[in-house]
Amino acid sequence: MKTTAVSEDEMPYLRTGNGEPLVLIHGLGEIKEGWEKQFELADQYDLIVPDLRGHGNNPRMDGITIKNFAKDILSLLDELKIESAHICGMSMGGIVVQEIYRQASERCLSLILVSTFYHAPVQLRTLFFPVRKARALLLSSEEQRLMAAKTCLYSWKQENMDEFYKFYKPNKEGYVKSMEACLEVDNRSLLPEIKVPTLVIGCQYDSIIPVWIQILMHELIPNSKLVILKKSGHIAKLEVTEKFNHTLRHFLNENGLTEKAG
């Protein structure tokens, strides 16, 4: 049974399923419901799916940082009396996953890093942020969503576009603050210290975060596993759902972290 609730820190979240806890963390401009195609994993896992500050139904616009995103999720786990969980995040969510490990590695059963990155050079921040900020503030919501869809998706067929629009709902203020927070990340020294099972997922046609970045992450994280999903842009969980979900299940089962269903 799926339930919707709000934490003591005003974080809305969905919870469904049984088994070991699996936290699913959305990307920049997304909402928690963007993981609905992964709710089939509830047959094996206790899924916990939050809206980060400045996203979805989360009203908090203060303190938008990667550090606070991670703290909010750890506080939610405290509130739910969950000692440890598998932590999965896509894009910005993957950066939050890394920060959760930094803050509380003992609470991470495994990490799943999807279409994400680990370091934003100063030059990138200088060139990239002003352009993206101006675009976010000056374009209409419809224009921004169309541009995001055509950048994020490999296939522009109407079905994919419609699905993307359902779950990509950026709040301008929250979006800009979160994007700036992402561009401050530097986890070059953290990745070699990761000691839990880690899956890095990249996408063949990702134009937001090119797949070579995931390859570098895989090389930096000891004993990590790398999977490159074909025929997908930045949003594999939407474009190649069956392969994406199978990849998550296989990784967790292969490492003996949960009993196979049935």
XYZ file of C-alpha atoms in Angstrom:
262
model
C 0.000 0.000 0.000
C 1.374 3.388 -1.029
C 1.183 6.161 1.524
C 1.961 9.870 1.268
C 3.177 11.697 4.349
C 5.167 14.731 5.489
C 8.155 14.476 7.799
C 8.753 16.598 10.879
C 11.091 18.691 8.709
C 8.270 19.380 6.201
C 9.610 16.879 3.660
C 6.806 15.169 1.707
C 7.519 11.538 0.848
C 5.939 8.437 -0.602
C 6.345 5.056 1.035
C 5.358 1.702 -0.393
C 6.423 -1.942 -0.272
C 8.093 -4.373 2.081
C 11.652 -5.535 2.588
C 14.933 -3.713 3.001
C 14.590 0.076 2.730
C 15.432 1.614 -0.643
C 15.556 5.417 -0.876
C 14.958 6.896 -4.344
C 16.157 10.499 -4.797
C 14.965 12.549 -7.776
C 16.942 14.864 -10.023
C 16.967 18.632 -10.528
C 13.521 19.991 -11.342
C 11.838 16.634 -10.832
C 9.272 15.512 -8.281
C 9.098 12.335 -6.227
C 6.368 10.859 -8.446
C 8.943 10.678 -11.230
C 9.948 7.305 -9.771
C 6.507 5.761 -10.315
C 7.823 3.369 -12.984
C 10.114 1.961 -10.290
C 7.287 1.291 -7.824
C 7.243 -2.312 -9.056
C 10.358 -2.737 -6.886
C 8.019 -2.507 -3.893
C 7.557 -6.297 -4.201
C 11.047 -6.607 -2.692
C 11.803 -3.275 -1.063
C 10.411 -0.710 1.330
C 10.526 2.267 -1.032
C 11.004 5.734 0.478
C 10.709 8.521 -2.093
C 11.053 12.153 -0.884
C 10.591 15.591 -2.415
C 13.791 17.557 -1.773
C 13.670 21.192 -0.639
C 12.427 23.475 -3.399
C 10.936 20.564 -5.356
C 7.482 19.068 -5.738
C 5.347 19.628 -2.666
C 8.261 20.556 -0.422
C 7.723 24.217 0.585
C 11.181 24.842 2.027
C 13.270 27.298 0.023
C 15.746 28.101 2.787
C 19.041 26.276 3.137
C 19.038 24.612 -0.274
C 22.399 22.842 -0.324
C 23.512 19.312 -1.113
C 24.559 18.983 2.522
C 21.073 19.867 3.740
C 19.387 17.609 1.180
C 21.381 14.726 2.661
C 20.655 15.787 6.250
C 16.928 15.931 5.486
C 16.923 12.363 4.198
C 18.936 11.083 7.138
C 16.508 12.844 9.490
C 13.623 11.170 7.673
C 15.259 7.774 8.163
C 15.664 8.613 11.863
C 12.002 9.525 12.080
C 11.009 6.260 10.380
C 13.378 4.346 12.698
C 15.384 3.001 9.760
C 18.996 2.310 10.705
C 20.319 1.686 7.190
C 19.080 1.617 3.606
C 20.045 1.205 -0.006
C 20.405 4.720 -1.429
C 19.695 5.444 -5.116
C 19.782 8.828 -6.793
C 19.565 10.151 -10.322
C 21.530 13.168 -11.563
C 21.342 15.719 -8.712
C 19.975 12.878 -6.594
C 23.207 10.981 -7.222
C 25.167 13.879 -5.767
C 22.931 13.718 -2.696
C 23.651 9.978 -2.431
C 27.377 10.731 -2.302
C 26.810 13.313 0.431
C 24.712 10.874 2.464
C 27.639 8.465 2.345
C 29.994 11.249 3.436
C 27.801 12.113 6.414
C 26.749 8.616 7.479
C 28.493 5.819 5.600
C 27.395 3.284 8.212
C 23.768 3.851 7.213
C 24.313 2.957 3.557
C 23.745 -0.683 2.611
C 24.640 0.139 -0.984
C 24.832 3.100 -3.358
C 23.271 3.416 -6.807
C 24.543 6.432 -8.753
C 22.539 7.132 -11.910
C 23.539 9.617 -14.617
C 25.371 11.768 -12.108
C 28.751 13.415 -11.517
C 31.213 13.984 -8.702
C 33.114 17.191 -9.467
C 32.268 20.563 -11.019
C 35.423 22.458 -12.047
C 35.490 26.193 -11.370
C 35.596 26.897 -15.107
C 32.371 24.967 -15.607
C 30.630 26.899 -12.850
C 31.808 30.206 -14.325
C 30.609 29.429 -17.840
C 27.613 27.204 -17.206
C 25.737 28.695 -14.282
C 25.004 32.229 -15.604
C 23.584 30.809 -18.846
C 21.416 28.198 -17.146
C 20.263 30.676 -14.500
C 19.183 33.181 -17.137
C 17.378 30.472 -19.059
C 15.546 29.296 -15.948
C 14.457 32.794 -14.953
C 13.631 34.257 -18.366
C 11.958 31.393 -20.218
C 8.331 30.594 -19.598
C 7.599 27.349 -17.763
C 6.435 25.770 -21.022
C 9.563 26.847 -22.895
C 11.839 25.593 -20.129
C 10.103 22.214 -19.952
C 10.252 21.753 -23.741
C 13.956 22.593 -23.835
C 14.634 20.266 -20.904
C 12.696 17.424 -22.524
C 14.566 17.719 -25.818
C 17.883 17.862 -23.958
C 17.206 15.024 -21.525
C 15.469 12.513 -23.798
C 17.008 10.357 -26.505
C 13.645 9.713 -28.169
C 11.258 12.624 -28.647
C 8.228 10.463 -29.319
C 5.103 11.926 -27.789
C 4.758 9.214 -25.179
C 8.170 10.027 -23.750
C 7.557 13.769 -23.888
C 4.237 13.414 -22.070
C 5.787 11.239 -19.346
C 8.629 13.710 -18.892
C 6.230 16.648 -18.532
C 4.270 14.830 -15.816
C 7.234 14.695 -13.486
C 9.487 17.590 -14.514
C 7.987 20.566 -12.681
C 10.768 22.951 -11.676
C 10.093 25.747 -9.230
C 12.183 28.644 -10.534
C 13.624 29.658 -7.152
C 14.237 26.107 -6.009
C 15.680 25.158 -9.384
C 18.269 27.950 -9.484
C 19.377 27.424 -5.882
C 19.642 23.663 -6.375
C 21.558 24.009 -9.632
C 24.048 26.338 -7.933
C 24.433 23.820 -5.107
C 25.173 21.039 -7.603
C 27.948 23.069 -9.190
C 29.784 23.326 -5.876
C 30.331 19.569 -5.605
C 33.828 18.133 -5.335
C 33.898 14.484 -4.308
C 37.210 13.534 -5.876
C 38.648 12.500 -2.522
C 35.431 10.831 -1.350
C 34.900 8.291 -4.132
C 38.076 6.245 -3.483
C 36.950 5.898 0.162
C 33.594 4.274 -0.628
C 33.503 0.811 0.895
C 29.932 -0.375 0.270
C 28.644 -2.092 -2.891
C 28.172 0.604 -5.511
C 26.489 0.576 -8.907
C 27.218 3.355 -11.392
C 24.721 3.692 -14.235
C 25.402 5.746 -17.328
C 23.351 6.265 -20.482
C 24.613 5.949 -24.047
C 23.118 9.209 -25.333
C 23.165 11.346 -22.188
C 23.830 14.917 -23.308
C 23.426 16.374 -19.809
C 26.095 14.305 -18.055
C 28.119 12.403 -20.686
C 28.733 8.737 -20.058
C 32.503 9.174 -19.781
C 31.900 10.864 -16.431
C 30.256 7.705 -15.092
C 33.200 5.703 -16.431
C 35.564 7.927 -14.439
C 33.402 7.514 -11.337
C 33.495 3.753 -11.726
C 37.278 3.856 -11.969
C 37.521 5.955 -8.795
C 35.161 3.845 -6.647
C 36.804 0.593 -5.483
C 35.016 -2.593 -6.572
C 32.132 -0.666 -8.097
C 30.045 -2.013 -10.946
C 29.375 -0.022 -14.127
C 26.369 -0.452 -16.415
C 25.845 1.611 -19.574
C 22.234 1.568 -20.760
C 21.818 1.799 -24.530
C 19.241 3.816 -26.448
C 18.631 6.216 -23.584
C 19.291 9.851 -22.849
C 19.550 11.299 -19.356
C 16.327 9.736 -18.036
C 16.835 5.968 -18.300
C 14.223 5.237 -15.645
C 11.657 6.609 -18.098
C 13.061 5.678 -21.522
C 14.307 2.129 -20.835
C 12.320 1.287 -17.718
C 12.478 -2.481 -17.995
C 16.260 -2.536 -18.411
C 16.699 0.063 -15.679
C 14.591 -1.804 -13.132
C 16.216 -5.116 -14.005
C 19.649 -3.532 -13.530
C 18.726 -2.340 -10.030
C 17.276 -5.713 -9.013
C 20.205 -7.659 -10.417
C 22.754 -5.489 -8.618
C 21.070 -5.851 -5.236
C 20.384 -9.573 -5.590
C 23.852 -10.296 -6.959
C 25.373 -8.789 -3.834
C 23.133 -10.840 -1.559
C 21.636 -7.738 0.023
C 18.072 -8.953 -0.046
C 16.205 -12.172 -0.586
C 14.820 -12.750 -4.021
C 11.082 -12.351 -4.245
C 9.206 -15.624 -4.241
